[in-house]
Tab-separated table of C-alpha atoms and ligand atoms in Angstrom:
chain	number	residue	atom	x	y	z
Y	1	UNK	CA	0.000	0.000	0.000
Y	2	UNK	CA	2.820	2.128	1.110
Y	3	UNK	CA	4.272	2.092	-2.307
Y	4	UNK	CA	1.298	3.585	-4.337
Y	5	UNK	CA	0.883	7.380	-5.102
Y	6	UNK	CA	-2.001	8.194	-4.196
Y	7	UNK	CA	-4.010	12.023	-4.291
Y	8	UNK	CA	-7.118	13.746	-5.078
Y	9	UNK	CA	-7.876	13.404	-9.133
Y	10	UNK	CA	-10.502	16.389	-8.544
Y	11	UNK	CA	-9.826	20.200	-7.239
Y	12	UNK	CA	-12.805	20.234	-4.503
Y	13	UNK	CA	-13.448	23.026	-2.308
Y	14	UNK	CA	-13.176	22.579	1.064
Y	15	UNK	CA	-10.771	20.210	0.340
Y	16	UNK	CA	-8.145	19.523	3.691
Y	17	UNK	CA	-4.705	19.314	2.193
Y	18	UNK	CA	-3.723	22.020	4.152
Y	19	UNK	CA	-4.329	20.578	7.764
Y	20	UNK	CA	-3.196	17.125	6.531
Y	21	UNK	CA	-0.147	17.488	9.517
Y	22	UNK	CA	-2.744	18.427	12.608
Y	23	UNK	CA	-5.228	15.615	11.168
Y	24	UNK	CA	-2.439	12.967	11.199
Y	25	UNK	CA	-1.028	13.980	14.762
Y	26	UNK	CA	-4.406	13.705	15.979
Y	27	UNK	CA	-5.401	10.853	14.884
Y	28	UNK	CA	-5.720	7.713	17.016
Y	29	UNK	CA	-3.013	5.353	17.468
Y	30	UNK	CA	-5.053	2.033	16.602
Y	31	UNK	CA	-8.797	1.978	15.194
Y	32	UNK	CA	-10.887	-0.654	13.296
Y	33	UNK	CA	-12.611	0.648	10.118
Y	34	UNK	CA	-11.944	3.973	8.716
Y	35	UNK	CA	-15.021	6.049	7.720
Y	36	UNK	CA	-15.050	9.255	5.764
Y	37	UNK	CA	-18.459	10.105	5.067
Y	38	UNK	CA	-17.774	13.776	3.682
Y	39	UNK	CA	-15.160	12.481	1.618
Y	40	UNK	CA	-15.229	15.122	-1.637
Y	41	UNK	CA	-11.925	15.167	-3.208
Y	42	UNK	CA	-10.792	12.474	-0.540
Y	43	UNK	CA	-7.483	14.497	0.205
Y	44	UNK	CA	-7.714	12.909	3.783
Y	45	UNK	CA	-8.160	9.212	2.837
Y	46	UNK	CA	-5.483	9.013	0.178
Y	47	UNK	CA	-2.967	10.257	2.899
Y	48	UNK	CA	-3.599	7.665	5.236
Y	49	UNK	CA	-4.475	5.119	3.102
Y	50	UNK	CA	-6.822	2.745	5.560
Y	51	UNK	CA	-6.646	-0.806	4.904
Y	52	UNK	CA	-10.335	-0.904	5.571
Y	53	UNK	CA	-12.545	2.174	4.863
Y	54	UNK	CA	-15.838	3.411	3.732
Y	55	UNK	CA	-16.243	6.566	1.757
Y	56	UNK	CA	-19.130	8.530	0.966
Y	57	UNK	CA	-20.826	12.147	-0.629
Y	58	UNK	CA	-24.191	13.196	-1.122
Y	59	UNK	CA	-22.730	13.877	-4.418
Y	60	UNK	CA	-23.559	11.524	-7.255
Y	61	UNK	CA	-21.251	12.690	-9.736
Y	62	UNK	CA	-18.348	12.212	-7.970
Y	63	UNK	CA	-19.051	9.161	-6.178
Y	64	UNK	CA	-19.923	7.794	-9.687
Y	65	UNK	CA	-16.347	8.544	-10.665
Y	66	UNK	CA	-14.935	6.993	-7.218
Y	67	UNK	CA	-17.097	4.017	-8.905
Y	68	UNK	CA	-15.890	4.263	-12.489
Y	69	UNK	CA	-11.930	4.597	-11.241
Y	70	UNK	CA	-12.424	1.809	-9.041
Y	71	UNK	CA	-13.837	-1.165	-11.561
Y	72	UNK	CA	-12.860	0.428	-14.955
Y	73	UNK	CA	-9.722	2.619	-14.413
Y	74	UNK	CA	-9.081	1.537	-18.407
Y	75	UNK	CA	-12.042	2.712	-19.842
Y	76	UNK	CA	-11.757	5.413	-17.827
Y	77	UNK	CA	-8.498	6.816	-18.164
Y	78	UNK	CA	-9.390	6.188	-22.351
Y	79	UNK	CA	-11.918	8.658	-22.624
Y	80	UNK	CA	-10.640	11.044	-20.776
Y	81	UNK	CA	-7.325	10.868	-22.799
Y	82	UNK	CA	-10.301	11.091	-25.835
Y	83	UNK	CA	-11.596	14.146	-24.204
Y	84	UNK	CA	-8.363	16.274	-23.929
Y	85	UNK	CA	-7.566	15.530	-27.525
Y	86	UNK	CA	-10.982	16.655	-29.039
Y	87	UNK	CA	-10.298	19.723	-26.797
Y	88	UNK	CA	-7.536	20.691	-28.695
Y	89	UNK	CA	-8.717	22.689	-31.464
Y	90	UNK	CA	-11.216	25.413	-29.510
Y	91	UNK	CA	-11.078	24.630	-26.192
Y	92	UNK	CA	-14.177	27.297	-25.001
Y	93	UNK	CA	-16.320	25.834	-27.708
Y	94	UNK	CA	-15.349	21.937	-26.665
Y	95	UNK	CA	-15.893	23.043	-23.325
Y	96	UNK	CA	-19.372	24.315	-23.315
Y	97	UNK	CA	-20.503	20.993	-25.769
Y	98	UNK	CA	-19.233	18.841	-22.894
Y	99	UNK	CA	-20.831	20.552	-20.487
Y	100	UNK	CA	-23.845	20.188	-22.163
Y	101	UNK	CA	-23.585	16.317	-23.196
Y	102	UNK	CA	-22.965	15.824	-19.109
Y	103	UNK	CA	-26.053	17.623	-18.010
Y	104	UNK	CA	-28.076	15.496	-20.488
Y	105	UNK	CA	-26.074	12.314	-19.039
Y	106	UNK	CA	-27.009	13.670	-15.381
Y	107	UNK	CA	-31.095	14.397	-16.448
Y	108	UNK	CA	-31.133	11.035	-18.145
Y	109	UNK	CA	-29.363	9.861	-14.440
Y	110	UNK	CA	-26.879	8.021	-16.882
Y	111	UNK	CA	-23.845	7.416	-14.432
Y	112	UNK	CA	-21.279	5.534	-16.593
Y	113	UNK	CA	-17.755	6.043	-17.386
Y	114	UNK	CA	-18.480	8.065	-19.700
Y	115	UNK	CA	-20.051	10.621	-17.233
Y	116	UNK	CA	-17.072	9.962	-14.584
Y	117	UNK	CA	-14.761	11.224	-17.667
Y	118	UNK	CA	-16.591	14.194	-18.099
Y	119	UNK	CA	-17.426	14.979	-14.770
Y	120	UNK	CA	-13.114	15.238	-14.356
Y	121	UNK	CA	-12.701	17.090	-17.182
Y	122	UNK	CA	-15.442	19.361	-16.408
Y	123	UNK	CA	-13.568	19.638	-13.273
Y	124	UNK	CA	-10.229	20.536	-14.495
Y	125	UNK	CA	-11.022	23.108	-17.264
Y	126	UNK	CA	-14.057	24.733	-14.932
Y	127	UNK	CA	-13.227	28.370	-13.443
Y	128	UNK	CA	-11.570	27.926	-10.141
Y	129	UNK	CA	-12.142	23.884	-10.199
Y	130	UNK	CA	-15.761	24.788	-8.320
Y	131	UNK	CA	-19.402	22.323	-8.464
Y	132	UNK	CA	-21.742	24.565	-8.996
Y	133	UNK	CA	-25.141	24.014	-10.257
Y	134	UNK	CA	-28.993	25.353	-10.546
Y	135	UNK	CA	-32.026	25.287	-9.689
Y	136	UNK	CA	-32.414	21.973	-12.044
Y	137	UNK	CA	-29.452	20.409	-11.141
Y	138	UNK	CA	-27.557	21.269	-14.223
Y	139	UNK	CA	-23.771	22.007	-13.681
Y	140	UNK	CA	-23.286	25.866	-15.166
Y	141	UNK	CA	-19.488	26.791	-13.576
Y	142	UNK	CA	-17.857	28.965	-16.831
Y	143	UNK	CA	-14.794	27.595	-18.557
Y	144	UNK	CA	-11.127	28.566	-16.871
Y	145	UNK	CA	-9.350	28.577	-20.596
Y	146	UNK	CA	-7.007	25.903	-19.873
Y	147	UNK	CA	-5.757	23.019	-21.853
Y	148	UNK	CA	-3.734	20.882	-19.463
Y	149	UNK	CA	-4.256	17.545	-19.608
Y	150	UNK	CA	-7.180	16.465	-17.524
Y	151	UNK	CA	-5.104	13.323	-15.425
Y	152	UNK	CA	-2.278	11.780	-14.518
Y	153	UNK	CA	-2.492	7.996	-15.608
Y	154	UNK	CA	-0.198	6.407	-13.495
Y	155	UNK	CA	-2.300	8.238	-10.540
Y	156	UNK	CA	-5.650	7.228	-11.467
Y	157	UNK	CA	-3.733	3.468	-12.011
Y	158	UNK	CA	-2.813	4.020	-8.184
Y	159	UNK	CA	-5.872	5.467	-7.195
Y	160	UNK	CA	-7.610	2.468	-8.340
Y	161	UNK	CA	-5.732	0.191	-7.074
Y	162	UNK	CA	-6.367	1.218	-3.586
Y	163	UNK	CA	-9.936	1.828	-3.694
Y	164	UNK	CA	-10.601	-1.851	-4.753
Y	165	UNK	CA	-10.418	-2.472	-0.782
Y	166	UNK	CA	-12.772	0.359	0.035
Y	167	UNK	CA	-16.618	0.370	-0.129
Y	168	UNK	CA	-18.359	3.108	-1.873
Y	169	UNK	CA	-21.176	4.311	-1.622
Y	170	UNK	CA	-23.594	7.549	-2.279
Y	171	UNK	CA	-25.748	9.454	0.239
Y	172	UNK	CA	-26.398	11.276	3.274
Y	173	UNK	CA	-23.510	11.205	6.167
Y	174	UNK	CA	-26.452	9.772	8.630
Y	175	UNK	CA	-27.120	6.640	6.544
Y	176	UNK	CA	-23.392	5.907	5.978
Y	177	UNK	CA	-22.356	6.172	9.766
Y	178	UNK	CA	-24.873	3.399	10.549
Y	179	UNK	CA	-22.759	0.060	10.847
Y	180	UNK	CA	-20.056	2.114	12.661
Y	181	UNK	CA	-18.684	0.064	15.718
Y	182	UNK	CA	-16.573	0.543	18.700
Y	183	UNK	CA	-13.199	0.918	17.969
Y	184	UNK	CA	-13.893	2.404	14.528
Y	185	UNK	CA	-12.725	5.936	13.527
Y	186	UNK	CA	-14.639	8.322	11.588
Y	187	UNK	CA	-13.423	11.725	10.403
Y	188	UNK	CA	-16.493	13.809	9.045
Y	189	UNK	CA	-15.318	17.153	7.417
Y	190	UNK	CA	-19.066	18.102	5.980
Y	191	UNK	CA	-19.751	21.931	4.222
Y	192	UNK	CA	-18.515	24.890	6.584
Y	193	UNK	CA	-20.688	26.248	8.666
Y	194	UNK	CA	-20.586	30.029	7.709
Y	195	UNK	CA	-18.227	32.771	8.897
Y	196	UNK	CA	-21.023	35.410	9.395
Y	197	UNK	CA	-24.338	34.503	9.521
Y	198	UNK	CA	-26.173	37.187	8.289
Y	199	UNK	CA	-29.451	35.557	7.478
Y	200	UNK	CA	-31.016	32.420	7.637
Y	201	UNK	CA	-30.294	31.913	3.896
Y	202	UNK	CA	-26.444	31.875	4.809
Y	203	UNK	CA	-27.096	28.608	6.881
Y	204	UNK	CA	-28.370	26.840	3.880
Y	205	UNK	CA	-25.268	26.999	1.831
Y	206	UNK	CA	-24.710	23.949	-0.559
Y	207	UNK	CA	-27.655	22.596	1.154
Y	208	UNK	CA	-26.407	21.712	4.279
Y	209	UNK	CA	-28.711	23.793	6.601
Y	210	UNK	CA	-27.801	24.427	10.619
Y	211	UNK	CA	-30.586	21.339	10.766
Y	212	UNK	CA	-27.952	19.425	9.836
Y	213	UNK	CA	-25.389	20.497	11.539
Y	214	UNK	CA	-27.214	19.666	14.615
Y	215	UNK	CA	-27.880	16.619	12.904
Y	216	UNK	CA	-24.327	15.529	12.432
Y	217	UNK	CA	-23.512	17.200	16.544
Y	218	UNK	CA	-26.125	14.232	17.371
Y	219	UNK	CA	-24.720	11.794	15.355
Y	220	UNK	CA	-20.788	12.460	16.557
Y	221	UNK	CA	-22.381	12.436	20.072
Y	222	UNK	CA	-24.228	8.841	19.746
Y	223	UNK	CA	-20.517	7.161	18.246
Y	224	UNK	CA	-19.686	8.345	21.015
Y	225	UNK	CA	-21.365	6.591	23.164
Y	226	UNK	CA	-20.867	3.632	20.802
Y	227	UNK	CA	-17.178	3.649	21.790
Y	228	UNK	CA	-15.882	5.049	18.086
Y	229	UNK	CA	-13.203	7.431	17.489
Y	230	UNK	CA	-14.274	10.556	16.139
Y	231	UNK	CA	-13.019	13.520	14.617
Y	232	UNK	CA	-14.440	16.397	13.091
Y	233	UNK	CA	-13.212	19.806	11.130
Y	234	UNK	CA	-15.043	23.180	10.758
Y	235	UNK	CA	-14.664	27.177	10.919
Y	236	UNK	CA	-14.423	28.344	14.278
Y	237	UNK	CA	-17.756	29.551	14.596
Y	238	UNK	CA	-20.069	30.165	17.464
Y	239	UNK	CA	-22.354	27.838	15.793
Y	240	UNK	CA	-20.108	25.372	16.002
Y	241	UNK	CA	-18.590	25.698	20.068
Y	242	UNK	CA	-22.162	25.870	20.493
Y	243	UNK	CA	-23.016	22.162	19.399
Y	244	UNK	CA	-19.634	20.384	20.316
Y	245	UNK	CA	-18.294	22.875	23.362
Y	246	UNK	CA	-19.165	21.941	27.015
Y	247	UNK	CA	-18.829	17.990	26.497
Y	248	UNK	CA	-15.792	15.735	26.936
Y	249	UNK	CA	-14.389	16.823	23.504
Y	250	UNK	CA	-11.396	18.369	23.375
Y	251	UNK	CA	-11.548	21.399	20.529
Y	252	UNK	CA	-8.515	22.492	19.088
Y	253	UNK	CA	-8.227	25.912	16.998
Y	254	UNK	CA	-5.838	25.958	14.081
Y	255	UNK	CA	-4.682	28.816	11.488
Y	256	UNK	CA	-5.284	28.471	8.080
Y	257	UNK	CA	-4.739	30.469	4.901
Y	258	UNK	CA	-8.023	31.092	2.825
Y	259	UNK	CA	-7.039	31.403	-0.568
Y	260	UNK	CA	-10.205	32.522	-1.859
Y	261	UNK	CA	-10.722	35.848	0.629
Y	262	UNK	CA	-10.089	39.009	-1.781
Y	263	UNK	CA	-9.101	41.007	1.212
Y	264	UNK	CA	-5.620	40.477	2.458
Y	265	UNK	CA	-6.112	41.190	5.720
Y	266	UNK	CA	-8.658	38.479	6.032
Y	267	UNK	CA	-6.666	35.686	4.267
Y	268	UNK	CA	-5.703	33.766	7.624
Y	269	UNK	CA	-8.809	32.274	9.674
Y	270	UNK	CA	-9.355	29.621	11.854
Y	271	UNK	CA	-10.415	26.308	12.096
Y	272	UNK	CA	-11.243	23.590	14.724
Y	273	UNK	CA	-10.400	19.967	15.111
Y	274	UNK	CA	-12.564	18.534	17.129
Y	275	UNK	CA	-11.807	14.738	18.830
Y	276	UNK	CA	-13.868	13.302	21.667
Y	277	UNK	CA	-10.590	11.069	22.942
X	301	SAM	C1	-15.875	20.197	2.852
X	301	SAM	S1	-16.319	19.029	1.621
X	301	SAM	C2	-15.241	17.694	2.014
X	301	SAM	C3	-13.848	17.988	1.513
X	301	SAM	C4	-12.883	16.817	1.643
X	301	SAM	N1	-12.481	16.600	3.001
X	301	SAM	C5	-11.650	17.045	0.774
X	301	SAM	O1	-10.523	17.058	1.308
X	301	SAM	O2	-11.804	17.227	-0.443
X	301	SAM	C6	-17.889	18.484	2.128
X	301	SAM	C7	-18.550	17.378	1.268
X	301	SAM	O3	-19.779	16.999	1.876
X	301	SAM	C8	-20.692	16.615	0.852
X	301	SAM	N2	-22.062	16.664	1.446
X	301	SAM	C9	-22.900	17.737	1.584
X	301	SAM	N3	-24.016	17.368	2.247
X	301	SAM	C10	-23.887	16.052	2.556
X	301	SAM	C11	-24.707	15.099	3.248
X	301	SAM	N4	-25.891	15.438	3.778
X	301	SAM	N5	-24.246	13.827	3.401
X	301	SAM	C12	-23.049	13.469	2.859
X	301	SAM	N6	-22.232	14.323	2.179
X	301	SAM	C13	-22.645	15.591	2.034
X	301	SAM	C14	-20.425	17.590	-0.282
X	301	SAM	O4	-20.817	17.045	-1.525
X	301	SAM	C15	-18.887	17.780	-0.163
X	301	SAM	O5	-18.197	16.912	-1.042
């Protein structure tokens, strides 16, 4: 296992390459199962490389492409290479086709290889790497003008390779958590909950209200009492200390750099890492 390299084949916000150190010197010494059930780009697993793990999003697309690396990293890594070459003569107007043909695929809920391609060359040639879609579900992020090649195939080789020992699967962070057991460790890094809440509309960012944050406080509280390891990320918010402060957790703050802040003065904020051993 050791030998494989092994990273994120997407750009995904939020993603925790950046507090890979404090995760990994927090992290228990011995555990069970490993289960990521926010895993998005997956930055976290393909450090530490569990031998047995369970991944999950709420995202179809990409767990479709977890999927389409795992059993057909061939077929995969073909059309993508097919992809990047069609690109070549106008890029913008390639671009915007693709994007089209994958929101048919998605409204005809056709999740095949040929969608996983897509979806990761959507995802490299998209402004700023970002999901974003509307009120229908379509993707509509505009195109970032680049024409780098879309993957590295030796990665996505190695990135296969390792996920044929992990289970899959697609859905809501509740559902995945279920068969957790005592002595298993799960590290749940869902959406931010917002710097300044301004309105109620601010808590319902990518969907993931302050009902569920309360949702997933209740849910790190009852592995808890199942005897798992837990460990969870987030801004330090008030929302936050709120749900995880006065139990038997210990909450660390940590300084990170947010790229995406236009104003300088504002590029360092802080984060928590929250562990209840
Ligand atoms: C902050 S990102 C995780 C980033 C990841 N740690 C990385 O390094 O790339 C949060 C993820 O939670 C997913 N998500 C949102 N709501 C969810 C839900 N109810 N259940 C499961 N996953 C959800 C999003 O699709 C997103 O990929």
């Amino acid at each position: 296992m050791n030998n494989l390299n092994v990273a994120p084949f997407v750009k995904w916000a939020g993603g925790k390459r950046q507090l890979i150190p404090q995760i990994k010197e927090r992290m228990p010494k011995e555990f069970n199962n490993y289960f990521e059930p926010f895993v998005g780009g997956g930055a976290v697993i393909f450090e530490l490389l569990p031998k047995k793990a369970l991944i999950n999003d709420i995202n179809k697309s990409l767990i479709n492409a977890y999927r389409q690396i795992c059993h057909n990293s061939d077929e995969f890594i073909k059309a993508v290479n097919k992809l990047d070459a069609e690109m070549w003569e106008d890029g913008k107007k390639y671009y915007y086709e693709m994007r089209q043909h994958y929101n048919d695929k998605l409204m005809k809920s056709e999740y095949d290889v040929e969608l996983a391609a897509l979806f990761v060359f959507i995802n490299k040639h998209c402004f700023n790497g970002l999901h974003r879609v509307n009120g229908k579900g379509l993707f509509n992020v505009p195109y970032n003008n680049s024409r780098r090649v879309s993957i590295d195939e030796s990665l996505i080789r190695d990135v296969s390779a390792y996920l044929q020992g992990v289970t899959i699967v697609e859905g809501d962070f509740e559902e995945a958590c279920k068969d957790a057991k005592k002595g298993d460790f799960i590290f749940f890094d869902s959406p931010y909950a917002p710097l300044n809440p301004t309105s109620f509309e601010s808590y319902t960012k990518e969907g993931f209200d302050i009902e569920s944050h309360k949702r997933l406080s209740k849910l790190f509280d009852d592995l808890t009492a199942k005897g798992c390891y837990c460990m969870l990320t987030n801004h330090n918010t008030d929302l936050i200390n709120e749900l995880y402060g006065g139990k038997d957790y210990k909450i660390d703050v940590v300084s990170v750099k947010r790229m995406i802040n236009s104003d300088a003065s504002n590029r360092v904020g802080e984060e928590v890492i929250i562990c209840n051993y």
